[in-house]
Coordinates of C-alpha atoms and ligand atoms in Angstrom, one line a residue:
X1 CA -13.6 -44.9 -53.5
X2 CA -14.2 -43.7 -50.0
X3 CA -15.4 -46.0 -47.6
X4 CA -15.6 -45.2 -43.6
X5 CA -18.3 -46.1 -41.3
X6 CA -20.0 -43.8 -38.0
X7 CA -20.8 -45.1 -35.6
X8 CA -23.8 -42.9 -34.4
X9 CA -24.6 -44.9 -30.9
X10 CA -22.2 -47.7 -28.6
X11 CA -24.0 -48.4 -26.1
X12 CA -27.1 -51.8 -25.1
X13 CA -30.8 -51.1 -23.3
X14 CA -30.5 -48.5 -22.3
X15 CA -29.0 -44.7 -23.8
X16 CA -26.9 -42.8 -20.8
X17 CA -26.3 -39.4 -21.0
X18 CA -22.6 -40.1 -22.8
X19 CA -23.2 -42.4 -24.7
X20 CA -26.2 -42.9 -27.7
X21 CA -27.9 -46.7 -28.1
X22 CA -26.5 -48.7 -31.3
X23 CA -26.1 -47.3 -34.8
X24 CA -23.1 -46.7 -37.5
X25 CA -23.8 -45.0 -40.8
X26 CA -21.8 -46.9 -43.1
X27 CA -20.6 -43.4 -45.9
X28 CA -19.6 -45.1 -49.6
X29 CA -18.7 -42.5 -52.0
X30 CA -22.8 -40.5 -51.6
X31 CA -23.8 -43.3 -51.0
X32 CA -25.0 -43.5 -46.9
X33 CA -26.2 -46.6 -44.7
X34 CA -27.4 -47.0 -42.1
X35 CA -27.3 -50.2 -39.1
X36 CA -29.5 -50.4 -36.6
X37 CA -30.9 -46.4 -35.6
X38 CA -31.0 -47.0 -31.4
X39 CA -32.6 -43.6 -29.8
X40 CA -29.8 -40.7 -30.5
X41 CA -29.0 -42.1 -33.8
X42 CA -30.6 -38.7 -34.7
X43 CA -28.1 -36.3 -32.3
X44 CA -25.3 -37.7 -33.3
X45 CA -26.4 -37.8 -37.7
X46 CA -26.8 -33.7 -36.2
X47 CA -23.7 -33.0 -34.6
X48 CA -22.4 -34.9 -37.1
X49 CA -23.5 -33.1 -40.2
X50 CA -23.3 -36.2 -42.0
X51 CA -26.2 -34.9 -45.4
X52 CA -28.7 -38.0 -43.3
X53 CA -31.4 -36.9 -45.9
X54 CA -30.1 -39.3 -48.7
X55 CA -30.2 -42.0 -46.2
X56 CA -30.7 -44.7 -48.7
X57 CA -31.2 -48.3 -47.3
X58 CA -31.7 -49.1 -43.4
X59 CA -30.5 -52.5 -42.5
X60 CA -32.4 -53.3 -39.0
X61 CA -30.8 -56.2 -37.3
X62 CA -33.7 -57.0 -35.0
X63 CA -36.5 -55.1 -33.1
X64 CA -35.4 -54.7 -29.7
X65 CA -36.2 -51.0 -29.0
X66 CA -31.8 -50.2 -27.9
X67 CA -31.9 -50.8 -32.1
X68 CA -34.8 -49.7 -33.5
X69 CA -36.3 -46.2 -30.8
X70 CA -34.6 -44.1 -33.0
X71 CA -35.5 -44.8 -36.3
X72 CA -40.0 -42.6 -36.5
X73 CA -37.9 -39.6 -35.3
X74 CA -35.1 -40.3 -38.1
X75 CA -38.5 -40.1 -40.6
X76 CA -39.9 -37.4 -38.9
X77 CA -37.1 -35.5 -39.6
X78 CA -37.2 -36.6 -43.3
X79 CA -40.8 -36.5 -44.4
X80 CA -40.5 -33.6 -46.4
X81 CA -37.4 -33.3 -47.9
X82 CA -36.8 -33.1 -51.8
X83 CA -35.7 -36.4 -52.8
X84 CA -37.7 -39.5 -55.7
X85 CA -36.2 -42.3 -55.1
X86 CA -37.1 -44.6 -52.3
X87 CA -35.9 -45.1 -48.8
X88 CA -35.8 -49.1 -48.0
X89 CA -35.8 -50.2 -44.4
X90 CA -34.8 -54.0 -44.6
X91 CA -35.4 -56.4 -41.2
X92 CA -36.2 -59.2 -40.1
X93 CA -40.4 -59.8 -39.0
X94 CA -42.2 -56.9 -37.3
X95 CA -40.3 -53.9 -38.9
X96 CA -42.5 -53.5 -41.0
X97 CA -45.9 -53.1 -38.1
X98 CA -43.4 -51.0 -36.7
X99 CA -42.5 -48.2 -39.3
X100 CA -46.2 -48.7 -40.7
X101 CA -47.4 -48.0 -37.9
X102 CA -45.3 -46.0 -36.3
X103 CA -46.7 -43.4 -39.1
X104 CA -49.5 -44.4 -39.2
X105 CA -50.2 -43.4 -35.4
X106 CA -47.2 -40.7 -35.5
X107 CA -49.4 -38.6 -38.7
X108 CA -46.5 -39.0 -40.6
X109 CA -46.8 -38.0 -44.3
X110 CA -43.6 -38.5 -46.0
X111 CA -42.8 -37.2 -49.8
X112 CA -41.3 -40.0 -51.0
X113 CA -42.0 -43.9 -51.0
X114 CA -40.1 -46.4 -47.8
X115 CA -39.7 -50.4 -48.9
X116 CA -40.2 -51.9 -45.8
X117 CA -38.3 -55.7 -46.7
X118 CA -38.5 -57.8 -44.3
X119 CA -36.2 -60.8 -44.3
X120 CA -35.8 -64.4 -44.1
X121 CA -31.2 -64.5 -43.2
X122 CA -29.1 -66.4 -44.9
X123 CA -30.2 -64.4 -48.4
X124 CA -28.9 -61.0 -50.1
X125 CA -30.8 -57.7 -49.1
X126 CA -29.3 -54.7 -51.7
X127 CA -28.2 -55.4 -55.2
X128 CA -25.7 -52.1 -55.7
X129 CA -24.6 -53.6 -58.3
X130 CA -20.5 -52.8 -57.3
X131 CA -21.2 -53.7 -53.8
X132 CA -23.9 -56.2 -52.2
X133 CA -25.3 -55.9 -48.6
X134 CA -26.2 -59.9 -47.4
X135 CA -27.3 -60.7 -43.9
X136 CA -27.2 -64.0 -42.4
X137 CA -29.3 -65.4 -39.1
X138 CA -27.8 -65.3 -35.4
X139 CA -28.9 -66.5 -32.2
X140 CA -30.9 -63.7 -30.2
X141 CA -34.1 -63.4 -27.5
X142 CA -36.0 -62.8 -31.2
X143 CA -35.3 -63.1 -34.9
X144 CA -32.5 -60.8 -35.4
X145 CA -29.9 -60.7 -38.2
X146 CA -26.5 -59.6 -39.5
X147 CA -25.3 -58.1 -41.9
X148 CA -22.0 -57.6 -44.7
X149 CA -21.4 -54.8 -47.2
X150 CA -18.9 -56.6 -50.2
X151 CA -17.9 -55.3 -52.4
X152 CA -17.2 -56.9 -55.8
X153 CA -13.6 -57.3 -57.3
X154 CA -12.4 -54.7 -59.2
X155 CA -10.3 -55.5 -62.6
X156 CA -7.3 -53.8 -62.9
X157 CA -7.3 -50.7 -65.4
X158 CA -6.7 -51.1 -69.7
X159 CA -4.6 -48.7 -70.7
X160 CA -4.8 -47.5 -73.9
X161 CA -1.3 -45.2 -74.4
X162 CA 0.4 -47.6 -73.1
X163 CA -1.3 -50.5 -75.4
X164 CA -0.6 -48.2 -78.3
X165 CA 3.2 -47.5 -77.1
X166 CA 3.9 -50.9 -77.3
X167 CA 2.3 -51.1 -81.2
X168 CA -0.4 -53.1 -79.8
X169 CA -3.2 -51.5 -82.8
X170 CA -6.9 -50.6 -81.0
X171 CA -9.5 -53.2 -81.8
X172 CA -9.5 -56.9 -80.7
X173 CA -6.6 -57.3 -79.1
X174 CA -6.8 -54.9 -76.5
X175 CA -9.4 -57.2 -75.8
X176 CA -7.6 -59.1 -75.5
X177 CA -5.4 -58.0 -73.4
X178 CA -7.5 -57.2 -70.9
X179 CA -9.6 -60.7 -70.6
X180 CA -5.3 -61.9 -69.2
X181 CA -4.3 -62.8 -72.7
X182 CA -1.1 -62.2 -74.2
X183 CA -1.0 -60.7 -78.0
X184 CA 2.0 -60.5 -80.8
X185 CA 2.2 -56.6 -82.2
X186 CA 3.2 -54.8 -85.8
X187 CA 6.4 -55.4 -85.8
X188 CA 5.8 -59.7 -84.2
X189 CA 6.6 -59.3 -80.7
X190 CA 4.5 -60.7 -78.1
X191 CA 3.1 -57.9 -75.4
X192 CA 2.1 -60.0 -72.1
X193 CA -1.5 -58.5 -70.1
X194 CA 0.1 -57.0 -67.4
X195 CA 2.2 -54.7 -69.2
X196 CA -1.0 -52.9 -70.4
X197 CA -3.7 -53.7 -67.6
X198 CA -2.8 -53.1 -63.8
X199 CA -3.3 -54.7 -60.8
X200 CA -6.5 -56.2 -60.1
X201 CA -7.9 -54.9 -56.0
X202 CA -10.0 -56.5 -53.9
X203 CA -12.7 -55.7 -53.4
X204 CA -13.4 -54.4 -49.2
X205 CA -15.9 -56.1 -46.8
X206 CA -17.7 -54.4 -43.2
X207 CA -19.1 -56.4 -41.2
X208 CA -21.4 -55.1 -38.6
X209 CA -22.9 -58.2 -36.3
X210 CA -24.8 -57.2 -33.1
X211 CA -27.3 -59.0 -30.8
X212 CA -26.2 -62.8 -29.9
X213 CA -24.3 -65.6 -28.2
X214 CA -21.4 -66.6 -29.5
X215 CA -21.8 -68.4 -33.0
X216 CA -19.7 -70.7 -34.8
X217 CA -20.9 -69.7 -37.8
X218 CA -20.5 -65.7 -37.4
X219 CA -16.9 -66.4 -37.9
X220 CA -17.4 -67.8 -42.0
X221 CA -19.5 -65.4 -43.0
X222 CA -17.8 -62.1 -41.2
X223 CA -14.5 -63.9 -42.7
X224 CA -12.0 -61.0 -44.1
X225 CA -14.5 -58.4 -42.8
X226 CA -11.9 -55.2 -44.0
X227 CA -14.5 -53.6 -40.9
X228 CA -15.7 -55.9 -38.3
X229 CA -18.1 -54.0 -35.5
X230 CA -19.1 -56.7 -33.6
X231 CA -21.1 -56.7 -29.9
X232 CA -18.6 -57.4 -27.0
X233 CA -21.2 -56.1 -23.9
X234 CA -19.4 -58.1 -21.0
X235 CA -16.7 -58.7 -20.2
X236 CA -16.4 -62.0 -19.0
X237 CA -17.3 -62.7 -15.6
X238 CA -20.4 -62.1 -16.5
X239 CA -20.2 -65.1 -19.0
X240 CA -23.7 -67.0 -17.6
X241 CA -25.6 -63.7 -17.7
X242 CA -24.8 -63.1 -21.6
X243 CA -25.6 -66.3 -22.4
X244 CA -28.4 -66.3 -21.0
X245 CA -30.0 -63.5 -22.5
X246 CA -28.0 -64.5 -25.3
X247 CA -25.2 -61.7 -25.8
X248 CA -21.6 -61.6 -26.4
X249 CA -18.9 -61.1 -23.8
X250 CA -15.3 -59.4 -25.2
X251 CA -13.4 -62.5 -25.5
X252 CA -15.8 -63.8 -27.9
X253 CA -15.6 -60.9 -30.0
X254 CA -11.7 -61.2 -29.6
X255 CA -12.6 -64.8 -30.7
X256 CA -14.7 -64.3 -34.1
X257 CA -11.3 -61.5 -35.2
X258 CA -9.2 -63.7 -34.4
X259 CA -10.8 -67.3 -36.9
X260 CA -12.2 -64.8 -39.1
X261 CA -8.9 -62.7 -40.1
X262 CA -10.4 -59.3 -40.1
X263 CA -8.5 -56.3 -40.4
X264 CA -10.1 -54.6 -37.8
X265 CA -12.6 -55.6 -35.4
X266 CA -14.5 -52.3 -33.0
X267 CA -17.1 -53.8 -30.3
X268 CA -20.1 -51.7 -29.6
X269 CA -23.2 -51.9 -27.9
X270 CA -21.8 -52.7 -23.8
X271 CA -24.0 -53.5 -21.7
X272 CA -25.3 -50.1 -19.1
X273 CA -23.6 -51.2 -16.0
X274 CA -19.7 -50.7 -17.6
X275 CA -19.4 -47.0 -17.6
X276 CA -16.8 -45.9 -20.0
X277 CA -13.6 -46.0 -18.4
X278 CA -14.7 -49.5 -17.0
X279 CA -15.1 -50.4 -21.0
X280 CA -11.3 -50.3 -20.3
X281 CA -11.0 -53.5 -18.7
X282 CA -13.4 -55.0 -21.8
X283 CA -10.6 -53.6 -24.4
X284 CA -7.9 -55.6 -22.2
X285 CA -9.6 -58.9 -22.1
X286 CA -10.5 -58.4 -25.7
X287 CA -6.6 -57.6 -26.0
X288 CA -5.7 -61.0 -24.3
X289 CA -6.9 -63.0 -26.8
X290 CA -7.2 -59.6 -30.2
X291 CA -4.7 -57.3 -29.6
X292 CA -5.8 -55.4 -32.7
X293 CA -9.5 -55.7 -30.5
X294 CA -10.6 -51.6 -30.6
X295 CA -13.7 -49.6 -28.6
X296 CA -16.1 -47.7 -30.4
X297 CA -17.6 -44.9 -28.9
X298 CA -20.1 -41.8 -30.3
X299 CA -19.3 -40.4 -33.0
X300 CA -16.1 -42.4 -34.2
X301 CA -15.4 -42.6 -37.9
X302 CA -13.4 -45.7 -39.4
X303 CA -11.8 -45.0 -42.6
X304 CA -12.0 -48.2 -44.9
X305 CA -9.3 -48.3 -47.3
X306 CA -8.6 -50.6 -50.4
X307 CA -6.0 -53.4 -49.0
X308 CA -2.9 -51.7 -51.4
Ligands
ZN401 ZN1 -29.8 -54.3 -27.6
ZN402 ZN1 -31.8 -57.4 -28.9

């Protein structure tokens, strides 16, 4: 099952001609999930030719303009589409008022249900059956949350042909093998579970963290992520400014990646003071702490494969 993330915008505060505001789309098989929707989200969706009409849920970190001003456009664009399933929008307090006011003032007539839920982190916000999305608290100048999308571990696959070949008849013995027990076959020989059941696969984890001061609890929440998209807004010489504005530096993002033992981390939500060339300095600083740090860029794509 494919899982991949598309960066629709990587900027913070203000859009730049070459950098849209923060937004990441996660595609997991047929499902699309949007994490924040700043200005320019729509443009990137169209340029990537993604089927935005099928977005199942939007997860909003907080209601600062650089994270939500792209949303009314997305709703407007997808107002009359062939769909019956509701579109869920999750976020901290005020998200409901923001969406409802936008719909009313902009006269949006949408032909499918839009369900807006205000959340109080930590909590599970979305249950997809074999995966779930959880929100956890961050610390910013207004209520802000981080998100993780985690798959449940998948049991190893049972091979019926192999069981028959090993002379274990169809029936209750198969159930025992599937539950990890050994059984005795028709010839009186022991057959072990691992002979007919493949290896269990651990589920994948995607984390999205932006607009916060550095908190050790972030590390615990994103631990073991296959991909962490994390704010790295400032270089270290702006540490005081970062603290005052309740944001993180590249080095703090890298510290989280290192301590949380993530497999991949890419920074997002850059201050508009840095042009694309300057980002190399942020990258170098971060890599001094965690060498595998990467930069996100608009319309960049990340595969999130299984571990094996
Ligand atoms: Zn922001
Ligand atoms: Zn903010």
